[in-house]
Coordinates of C-alpha atoms and ligand atoms in Angstrom, one line a residue:
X1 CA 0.0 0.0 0.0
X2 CA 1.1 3.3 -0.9
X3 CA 2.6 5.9 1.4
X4 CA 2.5 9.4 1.3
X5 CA 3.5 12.3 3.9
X6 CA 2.0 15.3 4.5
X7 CA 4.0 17.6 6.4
X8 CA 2.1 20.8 8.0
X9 CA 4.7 24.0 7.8
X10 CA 2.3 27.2 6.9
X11 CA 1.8 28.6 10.4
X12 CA 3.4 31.7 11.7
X13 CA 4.8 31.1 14.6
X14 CA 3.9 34.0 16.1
X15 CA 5.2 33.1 19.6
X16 CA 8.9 32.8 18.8
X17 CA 9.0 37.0 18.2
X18 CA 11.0 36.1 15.5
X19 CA 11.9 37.4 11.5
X20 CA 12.6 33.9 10.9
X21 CA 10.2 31.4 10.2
X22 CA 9.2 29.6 13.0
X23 CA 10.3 26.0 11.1
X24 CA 13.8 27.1 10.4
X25 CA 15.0 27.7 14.1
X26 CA 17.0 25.1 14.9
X27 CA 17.3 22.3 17.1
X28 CA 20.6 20.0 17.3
X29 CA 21.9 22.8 15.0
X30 CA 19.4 22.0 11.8
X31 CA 16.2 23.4 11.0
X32 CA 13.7 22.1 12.5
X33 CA 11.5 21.2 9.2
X34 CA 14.5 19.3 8.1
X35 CA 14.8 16.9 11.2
X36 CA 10.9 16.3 10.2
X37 CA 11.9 15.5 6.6
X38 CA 15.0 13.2 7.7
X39 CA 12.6 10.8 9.9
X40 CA 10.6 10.8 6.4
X41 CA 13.6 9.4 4.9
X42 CA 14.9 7.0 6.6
X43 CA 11.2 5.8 7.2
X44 CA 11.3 5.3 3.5
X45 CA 14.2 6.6 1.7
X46 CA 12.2 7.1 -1.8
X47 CA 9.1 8.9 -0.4
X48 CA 9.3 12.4 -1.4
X49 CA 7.4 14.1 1.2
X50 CA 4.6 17.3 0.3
X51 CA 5.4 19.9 2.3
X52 CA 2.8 22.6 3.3
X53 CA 4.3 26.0 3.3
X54 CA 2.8 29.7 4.0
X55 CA 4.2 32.1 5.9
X56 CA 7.2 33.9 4.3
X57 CA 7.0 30.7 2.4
X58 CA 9.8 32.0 -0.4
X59 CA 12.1 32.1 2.7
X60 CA 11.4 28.6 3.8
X61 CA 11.4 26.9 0.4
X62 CA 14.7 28.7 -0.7
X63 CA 16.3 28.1 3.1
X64 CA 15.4 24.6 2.7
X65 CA 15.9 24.0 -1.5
X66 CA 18.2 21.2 -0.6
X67 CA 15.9 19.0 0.9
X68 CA 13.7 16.4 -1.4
X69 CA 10.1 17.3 -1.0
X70 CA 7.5 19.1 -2.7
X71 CA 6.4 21.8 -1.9
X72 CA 2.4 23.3 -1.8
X73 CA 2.1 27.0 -1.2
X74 CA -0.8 27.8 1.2
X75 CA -1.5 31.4 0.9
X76 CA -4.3 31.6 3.5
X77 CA -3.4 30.0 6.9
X78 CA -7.1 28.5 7.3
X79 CA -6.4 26.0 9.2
X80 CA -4.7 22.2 9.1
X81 CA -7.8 20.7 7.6
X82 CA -7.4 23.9 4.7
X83 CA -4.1 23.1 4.6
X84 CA -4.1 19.1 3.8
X85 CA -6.7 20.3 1.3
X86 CA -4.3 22.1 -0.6
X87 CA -2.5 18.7 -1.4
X88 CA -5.7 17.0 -2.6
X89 CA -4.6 17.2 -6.2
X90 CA -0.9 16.0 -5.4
X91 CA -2.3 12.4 -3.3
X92 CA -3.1 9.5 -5.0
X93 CA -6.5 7.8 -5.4
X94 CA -5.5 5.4 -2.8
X95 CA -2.9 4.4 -0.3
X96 CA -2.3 6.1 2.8
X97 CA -1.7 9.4 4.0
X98 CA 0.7 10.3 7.2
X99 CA 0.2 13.5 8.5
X100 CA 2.9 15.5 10.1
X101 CA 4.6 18.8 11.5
X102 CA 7.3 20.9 10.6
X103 CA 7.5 21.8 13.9
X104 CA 7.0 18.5 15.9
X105 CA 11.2 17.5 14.9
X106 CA 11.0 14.8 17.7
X107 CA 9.2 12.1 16.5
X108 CA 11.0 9.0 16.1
X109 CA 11.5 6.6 13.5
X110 CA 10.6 3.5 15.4
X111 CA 7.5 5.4 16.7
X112 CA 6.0 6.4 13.2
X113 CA 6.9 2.6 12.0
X114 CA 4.9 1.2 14.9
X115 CA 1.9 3.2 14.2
X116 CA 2.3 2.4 10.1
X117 CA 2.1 -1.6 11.3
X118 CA 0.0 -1.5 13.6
X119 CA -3.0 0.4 11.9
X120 CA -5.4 -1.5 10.2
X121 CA -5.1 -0.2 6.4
X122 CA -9.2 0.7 6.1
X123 CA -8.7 2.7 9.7
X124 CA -7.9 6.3 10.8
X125 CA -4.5 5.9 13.2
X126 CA -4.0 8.8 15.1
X127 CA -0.9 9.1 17.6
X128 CA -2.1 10.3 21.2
X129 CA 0.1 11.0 24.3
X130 CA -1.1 11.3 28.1
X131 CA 0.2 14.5 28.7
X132 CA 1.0 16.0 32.4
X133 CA 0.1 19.4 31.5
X134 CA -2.7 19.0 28.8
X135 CA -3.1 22.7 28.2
X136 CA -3.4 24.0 24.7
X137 CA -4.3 20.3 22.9
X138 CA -6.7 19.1 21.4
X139 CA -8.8 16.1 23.6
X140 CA -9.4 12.8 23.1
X141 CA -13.2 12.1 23.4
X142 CA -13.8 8.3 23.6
X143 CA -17.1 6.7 24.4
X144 CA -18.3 4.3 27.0
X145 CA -16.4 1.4 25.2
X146 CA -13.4 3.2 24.8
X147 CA -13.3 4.0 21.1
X148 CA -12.4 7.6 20.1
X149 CA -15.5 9.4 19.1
X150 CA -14.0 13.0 18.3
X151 CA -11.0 15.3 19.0
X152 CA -12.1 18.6 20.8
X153 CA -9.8 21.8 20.6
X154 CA -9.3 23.2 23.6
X155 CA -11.0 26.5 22.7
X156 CA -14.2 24.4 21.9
X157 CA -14.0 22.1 24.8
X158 CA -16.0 22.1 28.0
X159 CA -14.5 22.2 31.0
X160 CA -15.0 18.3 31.7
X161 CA -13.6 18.1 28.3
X162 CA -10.4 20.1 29.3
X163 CA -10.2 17.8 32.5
X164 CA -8.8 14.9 30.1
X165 CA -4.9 14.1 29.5
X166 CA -5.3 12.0 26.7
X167 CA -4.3 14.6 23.9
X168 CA -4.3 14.9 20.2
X169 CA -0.4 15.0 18.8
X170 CA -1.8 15.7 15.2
X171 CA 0.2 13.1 13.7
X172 CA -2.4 10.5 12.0
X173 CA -2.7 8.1 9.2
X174 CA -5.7 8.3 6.4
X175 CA -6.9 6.5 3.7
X176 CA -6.3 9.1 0.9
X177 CA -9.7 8.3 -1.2
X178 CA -11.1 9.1 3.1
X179 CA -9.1 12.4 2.6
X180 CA -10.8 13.7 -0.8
X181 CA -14.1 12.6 -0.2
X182 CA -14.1 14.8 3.2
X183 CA -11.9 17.2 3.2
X184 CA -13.6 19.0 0.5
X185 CA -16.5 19.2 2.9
X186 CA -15.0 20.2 6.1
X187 CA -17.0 23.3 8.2
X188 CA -15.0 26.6 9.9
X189 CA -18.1 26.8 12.1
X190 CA -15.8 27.0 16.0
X191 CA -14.1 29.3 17.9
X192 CA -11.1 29.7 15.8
X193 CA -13.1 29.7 12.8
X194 CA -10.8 27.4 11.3
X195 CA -11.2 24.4 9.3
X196 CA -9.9 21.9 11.7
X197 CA -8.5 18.5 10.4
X198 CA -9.7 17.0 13.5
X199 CA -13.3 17.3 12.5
X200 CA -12.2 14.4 10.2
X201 CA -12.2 12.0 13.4
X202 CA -15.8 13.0 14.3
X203 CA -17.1 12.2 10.4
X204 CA -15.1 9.1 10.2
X205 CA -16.8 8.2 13.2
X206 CA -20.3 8.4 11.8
X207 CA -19.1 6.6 8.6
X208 CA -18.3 3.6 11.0
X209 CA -14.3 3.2 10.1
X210 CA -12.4 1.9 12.7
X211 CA -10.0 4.8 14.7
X212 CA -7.2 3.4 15.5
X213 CA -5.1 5.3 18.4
X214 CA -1.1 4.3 19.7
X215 CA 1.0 6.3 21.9
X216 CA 4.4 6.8 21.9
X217 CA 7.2 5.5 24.3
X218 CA 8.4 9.3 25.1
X219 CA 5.3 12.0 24.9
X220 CA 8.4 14.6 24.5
X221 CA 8.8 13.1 21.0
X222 CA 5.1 14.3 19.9
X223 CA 5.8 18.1 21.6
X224 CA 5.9 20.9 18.7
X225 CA 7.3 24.2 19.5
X226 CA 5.7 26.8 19.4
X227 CA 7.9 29.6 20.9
X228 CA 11.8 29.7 22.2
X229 CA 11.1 27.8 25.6
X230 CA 9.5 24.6 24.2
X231 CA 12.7 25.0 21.7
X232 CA 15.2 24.5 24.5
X233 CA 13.3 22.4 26.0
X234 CA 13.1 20.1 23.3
X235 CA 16.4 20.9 22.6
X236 CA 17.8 19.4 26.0
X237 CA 15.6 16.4 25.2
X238 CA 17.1 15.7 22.1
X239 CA 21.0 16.0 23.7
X240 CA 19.9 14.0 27.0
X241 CA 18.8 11.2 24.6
X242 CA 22.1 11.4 22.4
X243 CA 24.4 11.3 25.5
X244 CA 22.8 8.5 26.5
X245 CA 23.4 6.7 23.3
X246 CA 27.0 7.3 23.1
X247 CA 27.2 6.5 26.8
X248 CA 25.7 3.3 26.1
X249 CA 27.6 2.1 23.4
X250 CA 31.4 3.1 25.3
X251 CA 32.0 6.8 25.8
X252 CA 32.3 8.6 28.6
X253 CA 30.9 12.1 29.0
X254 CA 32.1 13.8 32.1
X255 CA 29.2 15.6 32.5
X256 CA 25.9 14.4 30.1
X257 CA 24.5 17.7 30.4
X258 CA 27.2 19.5 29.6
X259 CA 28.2 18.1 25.8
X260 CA 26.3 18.9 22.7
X261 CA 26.3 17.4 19.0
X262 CA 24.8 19.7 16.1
X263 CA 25.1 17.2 13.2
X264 CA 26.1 13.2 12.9
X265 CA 28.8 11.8 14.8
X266 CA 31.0 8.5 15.1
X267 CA 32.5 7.9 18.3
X268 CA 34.3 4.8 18.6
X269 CA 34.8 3.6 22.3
X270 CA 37.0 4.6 25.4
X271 CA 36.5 8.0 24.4
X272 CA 36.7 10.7 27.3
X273 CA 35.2 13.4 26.5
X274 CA 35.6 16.6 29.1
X275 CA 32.3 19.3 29.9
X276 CA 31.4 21.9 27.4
X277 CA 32.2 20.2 24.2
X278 CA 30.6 21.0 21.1
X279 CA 30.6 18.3 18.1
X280 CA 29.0 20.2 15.0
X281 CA 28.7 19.0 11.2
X282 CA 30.6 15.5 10.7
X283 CA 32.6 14.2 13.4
X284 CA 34.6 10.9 13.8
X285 CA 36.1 10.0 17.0
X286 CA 38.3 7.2 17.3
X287 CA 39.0 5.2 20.0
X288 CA 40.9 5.9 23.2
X289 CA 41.1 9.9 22.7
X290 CA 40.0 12.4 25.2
X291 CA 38.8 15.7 24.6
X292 CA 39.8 18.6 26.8
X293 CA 37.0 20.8 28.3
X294 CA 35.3 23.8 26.0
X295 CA 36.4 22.5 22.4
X296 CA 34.6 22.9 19.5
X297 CA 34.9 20.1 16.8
X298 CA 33.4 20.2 13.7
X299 CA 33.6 18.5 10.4
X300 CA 36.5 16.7 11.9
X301 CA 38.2 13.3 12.2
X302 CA 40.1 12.4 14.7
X303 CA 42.1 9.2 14.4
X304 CA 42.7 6.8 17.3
X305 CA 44.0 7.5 20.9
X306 CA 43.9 11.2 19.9
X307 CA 44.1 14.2 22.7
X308 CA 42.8 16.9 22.5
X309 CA 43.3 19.4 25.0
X310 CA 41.4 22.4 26.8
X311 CA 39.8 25.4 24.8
X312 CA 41.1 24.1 21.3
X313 CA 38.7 24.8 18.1
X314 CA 39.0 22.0 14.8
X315 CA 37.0 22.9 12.0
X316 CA 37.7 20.9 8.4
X317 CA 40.8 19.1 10.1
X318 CA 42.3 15.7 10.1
X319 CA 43.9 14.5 12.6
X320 CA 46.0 11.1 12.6
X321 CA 46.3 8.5 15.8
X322 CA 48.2 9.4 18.8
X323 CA 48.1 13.2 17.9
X324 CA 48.4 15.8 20.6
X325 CA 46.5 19.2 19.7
X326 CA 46.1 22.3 22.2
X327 CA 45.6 23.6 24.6
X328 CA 44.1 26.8 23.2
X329 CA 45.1 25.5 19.7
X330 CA 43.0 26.0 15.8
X331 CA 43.1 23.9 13.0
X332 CA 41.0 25.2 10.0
X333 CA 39.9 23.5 7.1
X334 CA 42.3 21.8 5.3
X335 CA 44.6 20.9 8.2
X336 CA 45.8 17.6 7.9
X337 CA 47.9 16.3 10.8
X338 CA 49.5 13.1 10.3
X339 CA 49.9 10.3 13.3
X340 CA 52.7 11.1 16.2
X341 CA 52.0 15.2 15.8
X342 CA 51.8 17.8 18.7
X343 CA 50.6 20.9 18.4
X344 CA 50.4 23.2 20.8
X345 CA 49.3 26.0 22.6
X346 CA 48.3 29.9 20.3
X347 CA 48.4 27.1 16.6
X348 CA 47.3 27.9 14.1
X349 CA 47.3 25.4 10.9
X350 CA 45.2 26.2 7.7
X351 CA 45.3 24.0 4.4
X352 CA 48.7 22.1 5.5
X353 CA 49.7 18.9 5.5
X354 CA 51.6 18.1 8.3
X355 CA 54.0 15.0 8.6
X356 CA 55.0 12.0 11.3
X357 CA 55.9 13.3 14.7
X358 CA 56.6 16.6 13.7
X359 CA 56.3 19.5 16.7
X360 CA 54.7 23.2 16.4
X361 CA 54.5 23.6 19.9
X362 CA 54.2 27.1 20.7
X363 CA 52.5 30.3 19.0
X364 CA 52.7 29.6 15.6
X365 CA 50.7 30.0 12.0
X366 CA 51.4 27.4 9.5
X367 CA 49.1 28.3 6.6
X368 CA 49.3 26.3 3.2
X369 CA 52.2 24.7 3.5
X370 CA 53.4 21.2 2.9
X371 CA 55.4 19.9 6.2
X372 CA 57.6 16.5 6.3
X373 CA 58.2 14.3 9.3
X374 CA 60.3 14.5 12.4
X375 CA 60.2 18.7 11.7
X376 CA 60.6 20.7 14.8
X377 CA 58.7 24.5 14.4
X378 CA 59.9 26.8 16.9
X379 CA 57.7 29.1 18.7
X380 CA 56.5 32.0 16.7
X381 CA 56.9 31.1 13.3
X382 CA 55.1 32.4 11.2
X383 CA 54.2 30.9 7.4
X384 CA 54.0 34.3 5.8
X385 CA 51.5 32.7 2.7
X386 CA 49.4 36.1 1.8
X387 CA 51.0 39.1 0.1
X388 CA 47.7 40.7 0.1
X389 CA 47.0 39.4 -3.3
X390 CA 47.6 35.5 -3.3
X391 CA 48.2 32.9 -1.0
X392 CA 51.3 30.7 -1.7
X393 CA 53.0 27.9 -0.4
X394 CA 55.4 26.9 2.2
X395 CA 57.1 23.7 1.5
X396 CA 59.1 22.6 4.9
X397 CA 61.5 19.0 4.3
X398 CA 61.8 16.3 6.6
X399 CA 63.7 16.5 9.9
X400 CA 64.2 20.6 9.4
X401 CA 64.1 22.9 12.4
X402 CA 62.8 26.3 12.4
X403 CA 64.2 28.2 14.9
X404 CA 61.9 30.7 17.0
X405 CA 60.5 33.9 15.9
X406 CA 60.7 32.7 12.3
X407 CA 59.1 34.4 9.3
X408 CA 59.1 31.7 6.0
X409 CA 58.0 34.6 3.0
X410 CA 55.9 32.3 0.9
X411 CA 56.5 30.9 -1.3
X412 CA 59.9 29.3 0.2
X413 CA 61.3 25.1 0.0
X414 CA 62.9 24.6 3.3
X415 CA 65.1 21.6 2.5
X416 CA 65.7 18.5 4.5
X417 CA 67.4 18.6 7.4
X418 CA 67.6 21.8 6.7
X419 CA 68.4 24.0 10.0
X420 CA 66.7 28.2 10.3
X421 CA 68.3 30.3 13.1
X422 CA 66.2 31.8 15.1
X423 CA 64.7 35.3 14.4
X424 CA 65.1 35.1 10.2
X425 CA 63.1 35.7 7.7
X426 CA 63.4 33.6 5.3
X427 CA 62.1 34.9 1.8
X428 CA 64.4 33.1 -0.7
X429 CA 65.0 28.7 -0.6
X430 CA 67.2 27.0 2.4
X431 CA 69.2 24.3 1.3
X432 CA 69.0 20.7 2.7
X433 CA 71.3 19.9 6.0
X434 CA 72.6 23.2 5.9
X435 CA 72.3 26.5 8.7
X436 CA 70.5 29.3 7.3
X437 CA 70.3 32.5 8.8
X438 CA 69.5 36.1 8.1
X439 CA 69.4 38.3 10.8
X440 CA 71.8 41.3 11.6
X441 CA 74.9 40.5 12.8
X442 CA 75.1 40.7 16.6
X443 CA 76.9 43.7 18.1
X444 CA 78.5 44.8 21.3
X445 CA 78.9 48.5 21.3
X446 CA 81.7 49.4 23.7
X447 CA 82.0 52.5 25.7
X448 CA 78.1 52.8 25.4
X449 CA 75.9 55.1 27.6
X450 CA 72.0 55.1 29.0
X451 CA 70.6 58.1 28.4
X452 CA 70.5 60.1 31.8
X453 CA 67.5 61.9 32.9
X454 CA 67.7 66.0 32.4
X455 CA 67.2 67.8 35.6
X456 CA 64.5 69.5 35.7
X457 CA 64.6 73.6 35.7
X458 CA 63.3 75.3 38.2
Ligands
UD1_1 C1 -3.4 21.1 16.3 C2 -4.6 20.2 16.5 C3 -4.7 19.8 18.0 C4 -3.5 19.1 18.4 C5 -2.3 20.0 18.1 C6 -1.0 19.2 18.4 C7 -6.2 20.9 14.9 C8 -7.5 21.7 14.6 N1 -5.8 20.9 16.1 O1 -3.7 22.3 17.1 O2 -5.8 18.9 18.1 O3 -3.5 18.8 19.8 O4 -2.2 20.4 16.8 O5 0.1 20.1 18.3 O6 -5.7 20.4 13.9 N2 -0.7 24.7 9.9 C9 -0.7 24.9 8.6 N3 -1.6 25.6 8.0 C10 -2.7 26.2 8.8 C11 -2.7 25.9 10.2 C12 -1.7 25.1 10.7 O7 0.3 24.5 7.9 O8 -3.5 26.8 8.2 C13 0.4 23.8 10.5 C14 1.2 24.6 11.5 O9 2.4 25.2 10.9 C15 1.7 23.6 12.5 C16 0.5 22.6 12.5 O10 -0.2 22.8 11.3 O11 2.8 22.9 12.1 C17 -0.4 22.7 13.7 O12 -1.0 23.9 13.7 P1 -1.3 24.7 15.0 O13 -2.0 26.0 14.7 O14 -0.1 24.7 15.9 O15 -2.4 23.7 15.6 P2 -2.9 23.7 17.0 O16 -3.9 24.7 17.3 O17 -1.8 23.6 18.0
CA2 CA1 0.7 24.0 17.8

């Protein structure tokens, strides 16, 4: 039986006082419509889900162009019945329809699944949660047997009505030929003056089909958000969850509630990982390393029994087993660090490819340059690769040391055991095994005064 998803994305969003649309904040770092349409792929990774879109809808569709779905532009914000209408001509004959939110980003794979098998294909399925604090759903009405009779909006509902926990999430499942035989017919006639898609429960209900309710295992995975504290709420949910994963499967987290991943991760195990540490984008972690307190890592791979310590930021980097990088040290894109390499404190590596066991230890910017192995950078050298026009290349030879406060004048070949004094700058090529210098000559001026300190007049 055919599939198809609905996803609901035209409301304003008033509450979140925002010039962004409500379904682009994000949670886990992505926008919340696209953690909706992710859970629609990996439920079935053909389905190209219709997305409903309305307010500054241009915004949302171009934020979001990446993303396979089709879009349907509701200019009026009538309500979620008016809205599912304006897919009629998009759904098949037949088949089934799933109904979601662009801003419910919680629900769970394994959840929707459930309520897919578990729904009888001529039934209505409708998820419902008991909720602590009901407030602001719609109700679940059943009847003496126990069978859902209608869902009643909490504006509508009496206050017996508003007594019941057993809410509405909005997520259900309907026969599509069920879908254009009603919708078309739906009524605005209740306090909002919508056109509710609920009503559909009540009609189906006279019809005699089957309703079919589940629940899910977590109610926070049905909660939507509808302004910035159900977002952070939601957004501690979804971190508490993924710390518990990776604690599960072999990493320890010094503090749970103090770690956060924007984007997909792989962390093998016997990983440490300090408080305050950010994981955004791609990130492999290999096995054994430990990650210093307040780091940032993203797009990054880290090979195994890596450390990284305190306060360091890795963006775009590489980084190959039994590294050392930091504390207070940056790699930027294109930084890729061979096994055995230390880096240390005020580094700075962009586009470089560093070689085995090499040392930049203190205070130095390596940018675009090519370094071999067993190279020892003194503190404060400095790749000079910008002239203020282009960038060029350092190329550095195996077993060379730089010697402190160096400037390399890109571009430059450094050669093999090649060996900088300290304090040059170096702007044309140093052979292999050889010292290089250029620097003043050092000078001892004898019979030299201070200056002494004119008296003052008075
Ligand atoms: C709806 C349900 C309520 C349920 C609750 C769960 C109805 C009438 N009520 O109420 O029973 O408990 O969701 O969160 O369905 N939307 C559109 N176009 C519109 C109106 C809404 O796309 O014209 C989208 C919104 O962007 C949102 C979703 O539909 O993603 C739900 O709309 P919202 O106004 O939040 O519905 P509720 O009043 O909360
Ligand atoms: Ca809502």
């Amino acid at each position: 039986m055919t599939l198809t998803t609905v996803i609901l994305a035209a409301g304003k969003g008033k509450r979140m006082h925002s010039d962004l649309p409500k379904v682009l904040h994000h949670l886990a770092g992505k926008p919340l419509l696209e953690h909706v349409v992710r859970t629609t792929a990996s439920l079935d990774p053909k389905s190209q889900p219709i997305v409903v879109y309305g307010h500054q809808g241009e915004r949302v569709k171009t934020s979001l162009d990446y993303l396979n779905v089709t879009w349907i532009h509701q200019t009026e914000q009538l309500g979620t019945g008016h809205a599912v209408q304006q897919t009629l001509t998009h759904l098949p004959a037949d088949g089934r329809v799933l109904v979601l939110y662009g801003d419910v980003p919680l629900i769970k794979v394994e959840t929707l699944k459930h309520f897919i098998a578990e729904t009888p294909e001529n039934a209505i399925g409708i998820i419902t949660a008991e909720l602590p604090e009901p407030k602001g759903f719609g109700r679940i009405i059943r009847d003496n047997k126990n069978k859902i009779k209608a869902i009643v909006e909490e504006k509508d509902a009496t206050d017996r009505q508003r007594a019941i926990h057993e809410i509405n999430t909005g997520i259900y499942l309907i026969p599509a030929d069920f879908l254009q035989k009603h919708l078309p017919i739906l009524k605005n006639e209740n306090a909002q003056q919508e056109f509710y898609l609920t009503d559909l429960i009540a009609l189906a209900v006279k019809e005699k089909i089957n309703i079919h309710s589940v629940q899910p295992e977590h109610y926070e995975e049905i909660l939507g958000v509808n302004d910035r504290l159900q977002l952070a709420c939601l957004e501690r949910f979804y971190q508490e969850r993924f710390a518990e994963k990776l604690m599960l499967a072999g990493v320890t987290l010094l503090d749970p509630h103090r770690f956060d991943v924007r984007g997909e991760v792989q962390i093998a195990s016997d990983v440490i990982i300090d408080i305050n540490v950010v994981l955004e984008g791609h990130v492999k972690i290999g096995k054994g390393c430990v990650i210093g307190p307040n780091t940032l890592l993203r797009n990054v791979i880290l090979g195994d029994h890596v450390e990284i310590k305190a306060n360091s930021v890795l963006d775009g980097a590489e980084v190959g087993d039994h590294c050392t990088v930091g504390p207070f040290a940056r790699l930027r894109p294109g930084s890729i660090l061979s096994p055995e390499i230390h880096v240390g404190n005020f580094v700075e590596i962009k586009n470089s490819l560093i070689g085995t066991a090499t040392k930049i230890n203190h205070l130095s910017y390596i940018g675009d340059s090519e370094v071999g192995k067993h190279v020892i950078i003194g503190a404060g050298t400095i790749t000079c690769n910008y002239n203020g026009a282009n960038k060029n290349k350092t190329t550095i030879g195996d077993d060379a040391f730089i010697g402190s406060n160096t400037a390399l004048v890109a571009p430059v070949v450094i050669g093999d055991g090649a060996t900088i004094g300290a304090g040059s700058t170096i702007s044309r090529d140093a052979p292999a095994h050889r010292l290089t210098i250029c620097r003043g000559q050092q000078r001892t001026i004898e019979n030299w005064q201070r200056p002494i300190k004119k008296e003052k007049e008075k």
